[in-house]
CSV table of C-alpha atoms and ligand atoms in Angstrom, one decimal:
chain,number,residue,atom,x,y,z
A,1,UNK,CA,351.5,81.4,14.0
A,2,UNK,CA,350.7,83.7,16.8
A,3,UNK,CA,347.5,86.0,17.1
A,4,UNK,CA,349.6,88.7,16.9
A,5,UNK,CA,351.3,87.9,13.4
A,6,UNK,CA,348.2,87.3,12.3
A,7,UNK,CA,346.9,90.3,13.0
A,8,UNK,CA,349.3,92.6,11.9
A,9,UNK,CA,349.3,95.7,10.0
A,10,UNK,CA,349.0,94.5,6.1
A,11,UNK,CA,350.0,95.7,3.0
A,12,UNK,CA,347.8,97.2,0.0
A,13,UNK,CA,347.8,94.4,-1.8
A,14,UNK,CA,346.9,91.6,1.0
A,15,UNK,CA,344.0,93.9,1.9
A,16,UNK,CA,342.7,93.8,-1.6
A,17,UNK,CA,343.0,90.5,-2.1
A,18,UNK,CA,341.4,89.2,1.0
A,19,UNK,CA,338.5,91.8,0.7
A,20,UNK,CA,336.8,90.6,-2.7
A,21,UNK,CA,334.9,87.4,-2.1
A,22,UNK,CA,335.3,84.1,-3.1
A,23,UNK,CA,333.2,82.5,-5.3
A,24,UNK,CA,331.4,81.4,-2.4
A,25,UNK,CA,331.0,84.9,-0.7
A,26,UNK,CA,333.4,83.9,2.0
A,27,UNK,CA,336.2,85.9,2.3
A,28,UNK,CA,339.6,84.5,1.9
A,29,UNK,CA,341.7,83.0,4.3
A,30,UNK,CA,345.6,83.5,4.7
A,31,UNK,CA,348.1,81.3,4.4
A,32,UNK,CA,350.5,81.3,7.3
A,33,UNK,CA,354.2,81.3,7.6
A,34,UNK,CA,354.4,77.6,7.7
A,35,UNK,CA,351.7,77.1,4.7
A,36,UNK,CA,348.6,75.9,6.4
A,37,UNK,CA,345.5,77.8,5.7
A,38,UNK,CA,344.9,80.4,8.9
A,39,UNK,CA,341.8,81.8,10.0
A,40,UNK,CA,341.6,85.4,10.1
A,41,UNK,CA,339.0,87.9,11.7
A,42,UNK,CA,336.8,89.0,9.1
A,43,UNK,CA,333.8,90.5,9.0
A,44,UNK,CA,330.3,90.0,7.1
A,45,UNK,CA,328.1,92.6,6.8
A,46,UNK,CA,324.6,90.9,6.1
A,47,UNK,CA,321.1,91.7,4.7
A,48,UNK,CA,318.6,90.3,6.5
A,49,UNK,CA,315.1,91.2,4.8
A,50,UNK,CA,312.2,93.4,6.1
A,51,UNK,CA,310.9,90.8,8.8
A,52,UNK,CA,310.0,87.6,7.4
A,53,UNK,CA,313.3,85.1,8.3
A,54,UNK,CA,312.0,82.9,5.7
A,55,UNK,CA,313.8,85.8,3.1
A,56,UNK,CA,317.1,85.2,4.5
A,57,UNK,CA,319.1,84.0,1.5
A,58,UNK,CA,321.3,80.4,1.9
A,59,UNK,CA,324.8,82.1,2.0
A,60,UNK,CA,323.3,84.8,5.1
A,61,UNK,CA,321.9,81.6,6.8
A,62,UNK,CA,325.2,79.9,6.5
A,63,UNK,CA,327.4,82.8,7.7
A,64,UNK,CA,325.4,83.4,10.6
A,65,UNK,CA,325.9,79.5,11.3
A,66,UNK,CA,329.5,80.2,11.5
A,67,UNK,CA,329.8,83.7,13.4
A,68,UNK,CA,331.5,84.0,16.2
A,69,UNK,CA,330.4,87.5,17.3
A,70,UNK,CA,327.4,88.5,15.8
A,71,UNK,CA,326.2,92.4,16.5
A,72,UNK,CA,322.4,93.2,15.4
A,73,UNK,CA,319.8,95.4,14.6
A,74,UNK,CA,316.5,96.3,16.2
A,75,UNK,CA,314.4,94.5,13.3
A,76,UNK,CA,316.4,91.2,13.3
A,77,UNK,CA,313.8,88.5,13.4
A,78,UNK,CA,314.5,86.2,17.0
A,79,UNK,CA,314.3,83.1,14.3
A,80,UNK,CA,317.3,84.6,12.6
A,81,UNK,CA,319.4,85.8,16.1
A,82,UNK,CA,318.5,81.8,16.6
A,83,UNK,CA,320.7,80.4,13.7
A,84,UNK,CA,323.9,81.9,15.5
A,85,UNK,CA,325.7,79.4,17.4
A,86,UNK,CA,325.4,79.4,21.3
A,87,UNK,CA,328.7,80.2,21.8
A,88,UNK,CA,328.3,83.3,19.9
A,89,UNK,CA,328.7,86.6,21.4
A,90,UNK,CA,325.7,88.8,20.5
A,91,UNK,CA,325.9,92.3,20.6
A,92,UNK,CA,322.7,94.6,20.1
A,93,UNK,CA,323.5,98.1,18.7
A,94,UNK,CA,319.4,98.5,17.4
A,95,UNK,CA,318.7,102.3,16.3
A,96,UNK,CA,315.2,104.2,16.6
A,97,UNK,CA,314.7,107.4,16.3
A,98,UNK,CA,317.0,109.5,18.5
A,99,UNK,CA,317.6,106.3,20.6
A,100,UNK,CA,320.8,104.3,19.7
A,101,UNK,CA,321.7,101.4,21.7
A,102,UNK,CA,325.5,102.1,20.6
A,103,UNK,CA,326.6,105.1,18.4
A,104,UNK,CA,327.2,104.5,14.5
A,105,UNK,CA,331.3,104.9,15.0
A,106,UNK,CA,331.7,102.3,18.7
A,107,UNK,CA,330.1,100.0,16.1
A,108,UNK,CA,332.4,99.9,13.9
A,109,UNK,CA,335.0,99.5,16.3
A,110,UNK,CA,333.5,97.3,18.4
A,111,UNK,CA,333.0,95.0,15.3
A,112,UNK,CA,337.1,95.6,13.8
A,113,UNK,CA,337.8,95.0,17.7
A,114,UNK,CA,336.6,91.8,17.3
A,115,UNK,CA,337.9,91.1,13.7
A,116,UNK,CA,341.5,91.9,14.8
A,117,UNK,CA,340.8,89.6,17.9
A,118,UNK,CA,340.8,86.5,14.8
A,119,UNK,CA,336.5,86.5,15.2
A,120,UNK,CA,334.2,85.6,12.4
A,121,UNK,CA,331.9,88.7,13.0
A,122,UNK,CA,328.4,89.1,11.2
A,123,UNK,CA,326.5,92.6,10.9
A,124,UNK,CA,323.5,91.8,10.4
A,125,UNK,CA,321.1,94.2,9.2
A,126,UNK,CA,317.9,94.9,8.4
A,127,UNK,CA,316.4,94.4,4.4
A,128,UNK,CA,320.0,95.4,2.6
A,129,UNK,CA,322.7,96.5,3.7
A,130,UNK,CA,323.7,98.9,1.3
A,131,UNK,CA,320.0,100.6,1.4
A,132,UNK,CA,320.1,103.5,4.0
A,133,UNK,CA,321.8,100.8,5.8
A,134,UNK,CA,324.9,102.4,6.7
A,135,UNK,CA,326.7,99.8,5.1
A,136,UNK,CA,329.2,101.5,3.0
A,137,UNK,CA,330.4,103.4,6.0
A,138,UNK,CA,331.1,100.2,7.8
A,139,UNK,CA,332.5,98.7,4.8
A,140,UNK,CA,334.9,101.2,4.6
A,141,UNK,CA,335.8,101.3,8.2
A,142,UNK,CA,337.0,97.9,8.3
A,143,UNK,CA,339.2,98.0,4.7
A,144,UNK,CA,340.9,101.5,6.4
A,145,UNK,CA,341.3,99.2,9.1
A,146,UNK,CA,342.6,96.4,7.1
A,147,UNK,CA,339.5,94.5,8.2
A,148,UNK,CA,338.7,91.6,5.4
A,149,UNK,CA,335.2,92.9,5.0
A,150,UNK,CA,332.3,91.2,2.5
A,151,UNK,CA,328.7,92.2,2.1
A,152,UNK,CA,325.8,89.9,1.3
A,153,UNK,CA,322.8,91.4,-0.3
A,154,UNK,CA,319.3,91.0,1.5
A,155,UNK,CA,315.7,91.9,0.1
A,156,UNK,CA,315.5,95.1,0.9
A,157,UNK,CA,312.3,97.1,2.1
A,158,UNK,CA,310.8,98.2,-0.8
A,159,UNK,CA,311.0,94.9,-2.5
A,160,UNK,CA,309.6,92.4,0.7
A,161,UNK,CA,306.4,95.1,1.1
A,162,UNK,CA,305.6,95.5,-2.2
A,163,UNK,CA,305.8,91.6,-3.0
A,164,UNK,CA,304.0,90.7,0.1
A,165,UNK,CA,301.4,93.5,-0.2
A,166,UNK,CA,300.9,92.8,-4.2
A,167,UNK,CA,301.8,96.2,-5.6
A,168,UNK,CA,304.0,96.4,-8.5
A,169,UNK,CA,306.7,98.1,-8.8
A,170,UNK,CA,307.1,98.2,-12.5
A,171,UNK,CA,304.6,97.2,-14.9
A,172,UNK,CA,304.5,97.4,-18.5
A,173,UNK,CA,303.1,100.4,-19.9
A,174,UNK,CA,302.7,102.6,-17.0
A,175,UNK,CA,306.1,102.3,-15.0
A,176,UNK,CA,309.5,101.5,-16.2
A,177,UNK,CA,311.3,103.2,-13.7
A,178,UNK,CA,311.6,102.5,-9.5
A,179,UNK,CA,313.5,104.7,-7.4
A,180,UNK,CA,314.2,104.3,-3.6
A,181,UNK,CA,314.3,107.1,-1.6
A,182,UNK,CA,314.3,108.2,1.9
A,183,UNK,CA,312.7,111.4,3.3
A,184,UNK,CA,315.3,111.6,6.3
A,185,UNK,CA,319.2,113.0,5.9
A,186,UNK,CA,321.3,113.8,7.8
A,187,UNK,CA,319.9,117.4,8.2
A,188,UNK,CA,316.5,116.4,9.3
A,189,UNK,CA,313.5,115.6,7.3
A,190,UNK,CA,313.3,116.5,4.1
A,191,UNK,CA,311.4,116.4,0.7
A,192,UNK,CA,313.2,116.5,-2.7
A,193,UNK,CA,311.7,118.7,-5.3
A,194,UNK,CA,313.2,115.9,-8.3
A,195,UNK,CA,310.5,113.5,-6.8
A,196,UNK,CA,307.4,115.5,-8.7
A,197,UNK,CA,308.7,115.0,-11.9
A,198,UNK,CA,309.5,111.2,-11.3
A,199,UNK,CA,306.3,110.8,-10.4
A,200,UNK,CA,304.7,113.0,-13.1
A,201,UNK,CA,307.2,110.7,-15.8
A,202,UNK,CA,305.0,107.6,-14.3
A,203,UNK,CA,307.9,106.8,-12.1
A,204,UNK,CA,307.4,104.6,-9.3
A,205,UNK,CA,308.8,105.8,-5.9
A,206,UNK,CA,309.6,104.0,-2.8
A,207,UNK,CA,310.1,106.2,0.5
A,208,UNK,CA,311.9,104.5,3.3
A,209,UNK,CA,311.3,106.8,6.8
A,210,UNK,CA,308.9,108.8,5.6
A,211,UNK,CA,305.6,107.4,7.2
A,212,UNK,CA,305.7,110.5,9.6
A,213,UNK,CA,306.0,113.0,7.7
A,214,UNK,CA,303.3,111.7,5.0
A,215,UNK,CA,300.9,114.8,4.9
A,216,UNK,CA,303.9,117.2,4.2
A,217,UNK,CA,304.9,115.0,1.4
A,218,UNK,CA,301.8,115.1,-0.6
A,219,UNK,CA,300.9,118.5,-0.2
A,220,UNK,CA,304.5,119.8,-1.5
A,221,UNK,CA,303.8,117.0,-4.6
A,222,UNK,CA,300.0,118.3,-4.9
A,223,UNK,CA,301.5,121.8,-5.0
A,224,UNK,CA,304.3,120.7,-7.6
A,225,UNK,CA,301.4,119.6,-10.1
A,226,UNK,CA,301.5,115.7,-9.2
A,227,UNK,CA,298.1,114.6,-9.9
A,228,UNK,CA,295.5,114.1,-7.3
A,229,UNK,CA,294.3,110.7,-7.8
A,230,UNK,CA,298.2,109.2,-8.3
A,231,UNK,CA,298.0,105.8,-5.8
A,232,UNK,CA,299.6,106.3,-2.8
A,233,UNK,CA,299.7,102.9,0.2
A,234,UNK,CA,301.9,102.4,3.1
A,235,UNK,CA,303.1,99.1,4.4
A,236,UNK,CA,303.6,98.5,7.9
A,237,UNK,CA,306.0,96.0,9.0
A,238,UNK,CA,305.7,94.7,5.7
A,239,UNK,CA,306.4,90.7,5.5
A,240,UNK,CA,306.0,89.9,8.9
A,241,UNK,CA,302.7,88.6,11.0
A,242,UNK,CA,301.8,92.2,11.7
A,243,UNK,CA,301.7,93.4,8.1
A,244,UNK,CA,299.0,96.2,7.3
A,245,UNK,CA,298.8,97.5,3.6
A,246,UNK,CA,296.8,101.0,3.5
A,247,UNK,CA,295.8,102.2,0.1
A,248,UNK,CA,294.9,105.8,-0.8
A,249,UNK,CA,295.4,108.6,-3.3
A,250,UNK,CA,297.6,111.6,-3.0
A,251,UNK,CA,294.5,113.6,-2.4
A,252,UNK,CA,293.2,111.2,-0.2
A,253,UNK,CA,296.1,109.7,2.2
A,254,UNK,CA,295.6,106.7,4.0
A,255,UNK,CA,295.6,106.8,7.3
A,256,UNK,CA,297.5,105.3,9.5
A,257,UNK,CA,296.8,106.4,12.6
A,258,UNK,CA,298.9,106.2,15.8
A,259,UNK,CA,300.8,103.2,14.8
A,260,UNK,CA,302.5,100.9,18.0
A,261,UNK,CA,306.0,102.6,18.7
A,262,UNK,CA,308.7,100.5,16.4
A,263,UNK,CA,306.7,100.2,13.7
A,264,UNK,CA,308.3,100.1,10.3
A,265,UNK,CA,306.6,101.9,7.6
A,266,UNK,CA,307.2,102.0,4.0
A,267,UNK,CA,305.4,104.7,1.7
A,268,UNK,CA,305.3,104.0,-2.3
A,269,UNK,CA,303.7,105.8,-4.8
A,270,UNK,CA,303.1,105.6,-8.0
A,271,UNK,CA,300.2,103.9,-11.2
A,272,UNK,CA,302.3,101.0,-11.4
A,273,UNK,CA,301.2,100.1,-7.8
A,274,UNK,CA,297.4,100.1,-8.5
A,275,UNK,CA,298.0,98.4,-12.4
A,276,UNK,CA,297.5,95.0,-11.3
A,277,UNK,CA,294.4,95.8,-9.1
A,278,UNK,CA,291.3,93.8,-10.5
A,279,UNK,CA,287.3,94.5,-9.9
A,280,UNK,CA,285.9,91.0,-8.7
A,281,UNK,CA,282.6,91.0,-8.8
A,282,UNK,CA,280.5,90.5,-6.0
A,283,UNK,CA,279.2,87.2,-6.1
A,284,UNK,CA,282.5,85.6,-7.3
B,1,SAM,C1,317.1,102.8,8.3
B,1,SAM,S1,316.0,102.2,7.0
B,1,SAM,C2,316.8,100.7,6.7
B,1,SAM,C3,316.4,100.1,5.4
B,1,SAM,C4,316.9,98.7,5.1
B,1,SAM,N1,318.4,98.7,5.0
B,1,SAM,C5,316.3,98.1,3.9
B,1,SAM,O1,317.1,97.8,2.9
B,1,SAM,O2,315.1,97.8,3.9
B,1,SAM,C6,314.6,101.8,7.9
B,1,SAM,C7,313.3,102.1,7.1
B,1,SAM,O3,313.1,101.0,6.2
B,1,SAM,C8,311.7,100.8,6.1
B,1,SAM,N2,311.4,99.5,6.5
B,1,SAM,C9,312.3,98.6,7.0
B,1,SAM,N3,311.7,97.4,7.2
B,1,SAM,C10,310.4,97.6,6.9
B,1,SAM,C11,309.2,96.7,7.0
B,1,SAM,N4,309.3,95.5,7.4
B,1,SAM,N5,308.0,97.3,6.6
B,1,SAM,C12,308.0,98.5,6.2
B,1,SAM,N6,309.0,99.4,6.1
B,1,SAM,C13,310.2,98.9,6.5
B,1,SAM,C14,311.0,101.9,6.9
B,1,SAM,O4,310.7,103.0,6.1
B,1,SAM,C15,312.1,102.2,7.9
B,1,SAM,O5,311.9,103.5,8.5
């Protein structure tokens, strides 16, 4: 079976089918004319965790393994870019602020490009994709493409920082509720005016991009009624070797200073993430 036939427009119901995952997370493969399982071009779009490659579940590790084009973002660990095979073809398309290697939509076609050329292509993204990761819109570029397309969850921000930095997220009694968030639209910056009363219901709330615009934040929540003493830390490139944890108070913000350009920083807020902290005395 040629490339071509492979690779030709399909219907509804073929697109469907190949697009939900095996039991494996693999996406199916088609049968061609002649009844021999054929490779298509697919592609994967993978979570990668906060920093740490040691997060990387088995089934990303595998994938990656197997790709044959592999694009990636600007916070892909090297120990991760190193699991792709050395015939791969890498392709960097890393984001920051107002500086993108490769614009959202020549990603997606670069990536069905290479799909439709019969490649195993991995995304692979930073913490999860579907978490201000931009991956639904590629999802859905590649199924109106008829692109086989699968996701495969990756710890996302919020969960590698607060683990590795010990703050709770939930705890019994004084959180039962998490919500991740992120202080950046598509507009511009922003602050919500539905995160005061989350926070004043004991909610715990996780703010992706908003490290910059920290000061703003707590004076609109201090001016919404939000107590003053509600525990506030940011974690800077959480889970990796440069990982800082900064504690503080709404009323009292810590301060992070002018941090190195690239640095990730995650802001939560919120009782729960002080609940498990512990005097030791002294001498212990
Ligand atoms: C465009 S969002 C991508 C989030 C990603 N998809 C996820 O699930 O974690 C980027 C933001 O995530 C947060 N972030 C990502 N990695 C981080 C890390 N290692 N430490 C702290 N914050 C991180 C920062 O707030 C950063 O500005």
């Amino acid at each position: 079976m040629s490339m071509r036939t492979l690779n030709r427009p399909r219907g509804l119901w073929q697109v469907l089918r190949e697009a939900l995952p095996t039991r494996h997370g693999g996406l199916r493969r088609c049968a061609g004319g002649d009844g021999r399982e054929a490779p298509e071009g697919h592609v994967h779009l993978i979570g990668c965790g906060p920093g740490d490659p040691e997060l990387l579940t088995l089934r990303a590790a595998r994938l990656i393994r197997e790709a044959q084009v592999v694009f990636y973002d600007r916070l892909i660990d090297p120990a991760v870019l190193a699991l792709t095979p050395r015939n791969a073809r890498r392709v960097y398309v890393g984001k920051r602020c107002g500086d993108h290697a490769v614009g959202q939509s020549g990603i997606e076609r670069q990536m069905i490009a290479a799909a439709r050329a019969g490649r195993r292509v991995v995304r692979l993204k930073g913490g999860d994709p579907f978490i201000f990761g931009r991956g639904g819109e590629e999802l859905r570029a590649c199924r109106s493409a008829g692109i086989a397309c699968a996701v495969v969850p990756g710890v996302t921000a919020a969960l590698g920082c607060a683990a590795e930095a010990a703050l709770p997220l939930t705890f019994r009694g004084v959180a039962r509720a998490v919500t991740f968030a992120t202080a950046q639209t598509d507009k511009g910056a922003e602050i919500d005016g539905a995160f005061a009363p989350m926070l004043s219901a004991g909610h715990t709330l996780a703010l992706y991009m908003g490290r910059r615009m920290l000061r703003e934040t707590a004076a609109r929540l201090l001016s919404q009624g939000v107590p003053c003493d509600l525990p506030v830390a940011v974690v800077l490139d959480g889970t990796t070797a440069r990982q800082r944890t900064l504690k503080g108070t709404l009323a009292q913000l810590p301060d992070t200073g002018p941090a190195p350009e690239g640095t990730a920083g995650l802001v939560l807020l919120g009782r729960s993430i002080a609940a498990a902290e512990i005097d030791v005395p002294a001498n212990a």
